[in-house]
CSV table of C-alpha atoms in Angstrom, one decimal:
chain,number,residue,atom,x,y,z
A,1,MET,CA,0.0,0.0,0.0
A,2,VAL,CA,1.3,3.4,-1.0
A,3,VAL,CA,-0.2,6.8,-0.2
A,4,ALA,CA,0.5,10.5,-0.7
A,5,GLY,CA,0.3,13.6,1.5
A,6,ILE,CA,0.1,17.0,-0.2
A,7,ASP,CA,0.5,20.3,1.5
A,8,VAL,CA,-0.3,23.3,-0.7
A,9,GLY,CA,0.9,26.5,1.0
A,10,SER,CA,0.7,30.1,-0.1
A,11,LYS,CA,4.4,29.9,-1.2
A,12,MET,CA,5.4,26.2,-1.5
A,13,ALA,CA,3.6,23.0,-2.5
A,14,LYS,CA,5.0,19.8,-0.9
A,15,VAL,CA,4.3,16.1,-1.6
A,16,VAL,CA,5.4,13.1,0.3
A,17,ILE,CA,5.0,9.5,-0.9
A,18,MET,CA,4.8,7.0,1.9
A,19,ASP,CA,4.3,3.2,2.3
A,20,ALA,CA,2.3,1.2,4.8
A,21,ASP,CA,5.2,0.9,7.2
A,22,ARG,CA,5.5,4.8,7.2
A,23,ASN,CA,8.7,4.8,5.2
A,24,ILE,CA,9.0,8.0,3.1
A,25,LEU,CA,9.7,6.8,-0.5
A,26,SER,CA,10.1,10.3,-2.0
A,27,TYR,CA,9.2,13.9,-1.6
A,28,VAL,CA,9.1,17.0,-3.8
A,29,MET,CA,8.8,20.7,-3.0
A,30,ALA,CA,8.1,23.5,-5.5
A,31,ARG,CA,6.9,27.0,-5.7
A,32,THR,CA,3.1,27.1,-5.5
A,33,GLY,CA,2.6,29.7,-8.3
A,34,THR,CA,-0.8,31.0,-9.3
A,35,ASP,CA,-2.4,27.8,-10.4
A,36,HIS,CA,-2.6,25.6,-7.2
A,37,ARG,CA,-4.3,22.7,-9.0
A,38,GLU,CA,-1.7,22.6,-11.8
A,39,THR,CA,1.2,22.8,-9.2
A,40,SER,CA,-0.2,20.1,-7.0
A,41,GLU,CA,-0.6,17.8,-10.1
A,42,THR,CA,3.0,18.6,-11.2
A,43,VAL,CA,4.6,18.0,-7.8
A,44,LEU,CA,2.6,14.7,-7.3
A,45,GLY,CA,3.8,13.5,-10.7
A,46,GLU,CA,7.4,14.3,-9.9
A,47,ALA,CA,7.3,12.6,-6.5
A,48,LEU,CA,5.8,9.5,-8.0
A,49,GLU,CA,8.5,9.5,-10.7
A,50,LYS,CA,11.2,9.8,-8.0
A,51,ALA,CA,9.7,6.8,-6.2
A,52,GLY,CA,9.4,4.7,-9.4
A,53,LEU,CA,5.6,4.6,-9.1
A,54,LYS,CA,2.5,5.4,-11.1
A,55,ARG,CA,-0.6,7.3,-10.1
A,56,ASP,CA,-2.6,4.0,-10.0
A,57,ASP,CA,-0.2,2.7,-7.4
A,58,LEU,CA,-1.6,5.3,-4.9
A,59,GLU,CA,-4.3,3.9,-2.6
A,60,LYS,CA,-5.1,7.3,-0.9
A,61,ILE,CA,-4.2,11.0,-1.2
A,62,VAL,CA,-4.7,13.4,1.7
A,63,ALA,CA,-4.4,17.2,1.2
A,64,THR,CA,-3.7,19.9,3.8
A,65,GLY,CA,-2.6,23.5,3.8
A,66,PHE,CA,-3.9,26.9,2.6
A,67,GLY,CA,-4.7,25.5,-0.9
A,68,LYS,CA,-6.0,22.1,0.0
A,69,ILE,CA,-9.3,22.9,-1.7
A,70,SER,CA,-7.3,23.2,-4.9
A,71,VAL,CA,-6.5,19.5,-4.9
A,72,PRO,CA,-9.7,18.0,-6.3
A,73,PHE,CA,-8.1,14.6,-6.8
A,74,ALA,CA,-7.4,14.2,-3.1
A,75,ASP,CA,-9.5,11.6,-1.3
A,76,ASP,CA,-9.6,13.4,2.0
A,77,GLU,CA,-8.4,16.6,3.8
A,78,VAL,CA,-6.8,17.2,7.1
A,79,THR,CA,-6.3,20.5,9.0
A,80,GLN,CA,-2.9,22.1,9.0
A,81,VAL,CA,-2.8,21.8,12.8
A,82,ILE,CA,-3.4,18.0,12.8
A,83,ALA,CA,-1.0,17.5,9.8
A,84,ALA,CA,1.8,19.6,11.4
A,85,GLY,CA,1.3,17.8,14.8
A,86,ARG,CA,1.5,14.4,13.3
A,87,GLY,CA,4.5,15.2,11.1
A,88,ALA,CA,6.3,16.8,14.0
A,89,TYR,CA,5.8,13.8,16.3
A,90,PHE,CA,7.0,11.5,13.4
A,91,VAL,CA,10.3,13.3,13.0
A,92,ARG,CA,10.8,14.0,16.7
A,93,PRO,CA,8.7,11.9,19.1
A,94,SER,CA,10.0,13.9,22.1
A,95,ALA,CA,8.4,17.1,20.7
A,96,ARG,CA,5.7,18.5,23.0
A,97,THR,CA,5.6,22.1,21.6
A,98,VAL,CA,5.6,22.6,17.8
A,99,ILE,CA,6.0,26.2,16.5
A,100,GLU,CA,5.4,26.6,12.8
A,101,VAL,CA,6.3,29.8,10.9
A,102,GLY,CA,5.2,29.7,7.3
A,103,ALA,CA,5.0,32.3,4.5
A,104,GLU,CA,1.6,33.8,5.7
A,105,GLU,CA,0.8,32.1,9.1
A,106,SER,CA,2.4,31.3,12.4
A,107,ARG,CA,1.0,28.8,14.8
A,108,ALA,CA,1.9,26.9,18.0
A,109,ILE,CA,0.7,23.3,18.8
A,110,SER,CA,0.9,21.4,22.1
A,111,LEU,CA,1.3,17.6,21.8
A,112,ASP,CA,0.7,14.9,24.3
A,113,GLU,CA,3.0,11.9,24.9
A,114,ASN,CA,1.3,10.0,22.0
A,115,GLY,CA,1.5,12.8,19.5
A,116,ASN,CA,-2.1,13.9,19.8
A,117,VAL,CA,-2.9,17.7,19.6
A,118,ARG,CA,-3.7,18.9,23.1
A,119,ASP,CA,-4.2,22.6,22.2
A,120,PHE,CA,-3.1,25.1,19.6
A,121,ALA,CA,-2.9,28.9,19.0
A,122,LEU,CA,-2.8,30.9,15.8
A,123,ALA,CA,-1.4,34.2,14.8
A,124,ASP,CA,-3.6,37.2,14.3
A,125,LYS,CA,-4.1,38.6,10.8
A,126,CYS,CA,-1.0,40.8,10.8
A,127,ALA,CA,1.8,39.2,8.7
A,128,ALA,CA,4.7,40.6,10.8
A,129,GLY,CA,5.3,37.2,12.4
A,130,ALA,CA,5.4,35.3,9.1
A,131,GLY,CA,7.9,34.4,6.3
A,132,SER,CA,6.5,36.9,3.8
A,133,PHE,CA,7.6,39.7,6.2
A,134,VAL,CA,11.1,38.2,6.1
A,135,ASP,CA,11.0,38.1,2.3
A,136,ALA,CA,10.2,41.8,2.3
A,137,MET,CA,13.0,42.7,4.7
A,138,ILE,CA,15.5,40.7,2.6
A,139,ARG,CA,14.6,42.8,-0.4
A,140,TYR,CA,15.0,46.0,1.6
A,141,LEU,CA,18.5,44.9,2.9
A,142,GLU,CA,19.5,43.6,-0.6
A,143,VAL,CA,20.9,40.4,0.7
A,144,THR,CA,20.2,36.7,0.0
A,145,PRO,CA,18.1,34.6,2.5
A,146,GLU,CA,21.3,32.9,3.6
A,147,GLU,CA,23.1,36.2,4.2
A,148,PHE,CA,20.1,37.5,6.1
A,149,GLY,CA,20.3,34.8,8.7
A,150,GLN,CA,24.1,34.9,9.0
A,151,LEU,CA,24.1,38.7,9.3
A,152,ALA,CA,22.1,38.5,12.5
A,153,LEU,CA,24.8,36.4,14.1
A,154,GLN,CA,27.4,39.1,13.5
A,155,ALA,CA,25.5,41.8,15.3
A,156,THR,CA,27.3,43.3,18.3
A,157,ARG,CA,24.3,44.9,20.0
A,158,ALA,CA,20.5,44.5,20.1
A,159,ILE,CA,18.4,47.2,18.6
A,160,PRO,CA,14.7,47.2,19.6
A,161,MET,CA,12.1,47.3,16.8
A,162,ASN,CA,9.0,49.0,18.1
A,163,ALA,CA,6.6,48.6,15.2
A,164,GLN,CA,3.9,45.9,15.6
A,165,CYS,CA,2.5,46.1,12.1
A,166,VAL,CA,4.4,44.9,9.0
A,167,VAL,CA,3.8,48.2,7.2
A,168,PHE,CA,5.3,50.3,10.0
A,169,ALA,CA,8.1,47.8,10.5
A,170,GLU,CA,9.2,48.2,6.9
A,171,SER,CA,9.2,52.0,7.4
A,172,GLU,CA,11.3,51.5,10.6
A,173,VAL,CA,13.9,49.4,8.7
A,174,VAL,CA,14.2,52.0,6.0
A,175,SER,CA,14.7,54.6,8.7
A,176,LEU,CA,17.5,52.5,10.2
A,177,LEU,CA,19.2,52.1,6.9
A,178,HIS,CA,19.1,55.8,6.3
A,179,SER,CA,20.7,56.3,9.7
A,180,ASN,CA,23.6,54.1,8.6
A,181,VAL,CA,22.9,51.4,11.2
A,182,PRO,CA,24.8,48.3,10.1
A,183,LYS,CA,22.8,45.6,8.3
A,184,ALA,CA,23.9,43.0,10.8
A,185,GLU,CA,22.2,44.9,13.7
A,186,ILE,CA,19.1,45.5,11.6
A,187,SER,CA,18.9,41.8,10.7
A,188,ARG,CA,19.1,40.9,14.4
A,189,ALA,CA,16.4,43.4,15.3
A,190,ILE,CA,14.1,42.0,12.6
A,191,HIS,CA,14.8,38.4,13.7
A,192,ASP,CA,14.2,39.3,17.4
A,193,ALA,CA,11.0,41.1,16.6
A,194,ILE,CA,9.6,38.2,14.7
A,195,ALA,CA,10.7,35.7,17.4
A,196,ASP,CA,9.0,37.9,20.0
A,197,ARG,CA,5.7,37.9,18.1
A,198,VAL,CA,5.8,34.1,17.5
A,199,ILE,CA,6.7,33.3,21.1
A,200,ALA,CA,3.7,35.5,22.2
A,201,ILE,CA,1.5,33.1,20.3
A,202,ALA,CA,3.2,30.1,21.8
A,203,ARG,CA,2.8,31.5,25.3
A,204,ARG,CA,-0.9,31.2,25.0
A,205,LEU,CA,-0.1,27.5,25.5
A,206,ASP,CA,1.9,25.6,28.1
A,207,ILE,CA,5.4,25.6,26.4
A,208,ARG,CA,6.9,22.2,27.2
A,209,ASP,CA,10.1,20.6,26.0
A,210,ASP,CA,11.1,19.6,23.4
A,211,VAL,CA,10.3,22.7,21.3
A,212,LEU,CA,10.4,21.8,17.6
A,213,LEU,CA,10.5,24.7,15.1
A,214,ILE,CA,9.1,23.9,11.6
A,215,GLY,CA,8.0,25.9,8.5
A,216,GLY,CA,10.2,27.8,6.1
A,217,LEU,CA,11.6,30.2,8.7
A,218,ALA,CA,13.2,27.2,10.5
A,219,ASN,CA,15.8,27.3,7.8
A,220,ASP,CA,17.0,30.7,9.0
A,221,ILE,CA,19.9,30.4,11.5
A,222,GLY,CA,19.4,33.9,12.7
A,223,PHE,CA,15.7,33.2,13.5
A,224,ILE,CA,16.6,30.0,15.3
A,225,GLU,CA,19.1,31.8,17.5
A,226,SER,CA,16.6,34.6,18.3
A,227,MET,CA,14.0,31.9,19.2
A,228,LYS,CA,16.5,30.3,21.6
A,229,ARG,CA,17.4,33.6,23.1
A,230,GLU,CA,13.8,34.8,23.6
A,231,LEU,CA,12.5,31.5,24.9
A,232,GLY,CA,15.5,30.8,27.1
A,233,LYS,CA,15.7,27.2,26.1
A,234,GLU,CA,16.8,24.8,23.3
A,235,VAL,CA,14.9,24.9,20.1
A,236,TYR,CA,15.1,22.0,17.7
A,237,VAL,CA,14.6,21.8,13.9
A,238,PRO,CA,14.0,18.6,11.9
A,239,GLU,CA,17.3,16.9,11.1
A,240,ASP,CA,16.3,14.4,8.3
A,241,TYR,CA,13.8,16.4,6.3
A,242,PRO,CA,13.2,20.1,5.4
A,243,PRO,CA,11.3,21.9,8.1
A,244,GLU,CA,8.6,23.1,5.6
A,245,LEU,CA,7.9,19.4,4.6
A,246,ILE,CA,6.5,18.4,8.0
A,247,PRO,CA,2.8,19.0,7.4
A,248,ALA,CA,3.0,17.0,4.1
A,249,ILE,CA,4.5,14.2,6.1
A,250,GLY,CA,1.6,14.5,8.6
A,251,ALA,CA,-0.9,14.4,5.7
A,252,ALA,CA,0.7,11.2,4.4
A,253,LEU,CA,0.5,9.7,7.9
A,254,SER,CA,-3.2,10.6,7.9
A,255,ALA,CA,-3.6,8.7,4.6
A,256,VAL,CA,-1.8,5.6,6.0
A,257,GLN,CA,-4.2,5.7,9.0
A,258,GLY,CA,-7.2,6.1,6.7
A,259,VAL,CA,-6.6,2.9,4.7
A,260,ARG,CA,-5.6,0.6,7.6
C-alpha cells in the first residue's frame, strides 16, 4: 500500500509518498505559483516518478494547507494543525511544543505523549510574524536569504524594533538604513522582533520541552538563535527532512491511518 500527502501552502507545495510501514519513499517541494491545481498535479507526478511509481499505485491521497481545496483529486483533507502535529511527532517523538512559521501564518501546537494535539494557537491577521515579512525585509536589505540569517549572528548589539505592524516595521527598517545602522544589527532586530511575536503566540499554551520549530523560517539560522534567546531554552529543527515538509508528512501519515 502506498499513499501520498500533499501540503499546498501560499508559497510552496510539498508532496510526500509513503508506504504502509510509514517509510518515506520520495518527496518534492516546489513554488506554488498562481495555479494551485496545476502545481499540485505537477509535484505529485514528480514525487511518483522519483519513487518509481505510477498514479494508479496510490491507494489514498490526503491534502492539507492553505490550498487544499485546490487539490480536487485528493481523497480526503486534514487540517494544518493536525498535519503539522502528526508530522512533528513523526520526525521528533519527544516534541511537545511545535512552532510553525510559514509564509503567511504562524501557529503553536501542544502535543501529548502520544503525539495527539492537546491545544493550539494561531497568529492574528498581521503578517509581521510570518515568512512573507522576512522576504520583504531581505529585499530592503538587498541580501540573500542565507546572508540575512548569517548577518544576525554578526550583530554586536541588540536594537529594539517597536513597530507591531508589517507596514510600519518596513518604514522602521528604511529609517535605520538611512541612519547608517549596520545591516547586521538591523537583521538581528528583525529576527528578534519576529521571534517575540511568534513566542507571544506560543505562550498562550503551556510551552513544554522539546520545542520543535518547523516551517520555512526554521531554515533561517538567525531566527533559530533569536527563538532560543527569547525562549531561554533549546529549540530543535527537523534533522532528516526540510522543516517546511513536516505538514505534508503528517498528511501522508493521515492517509496511512485512513486505509488501515
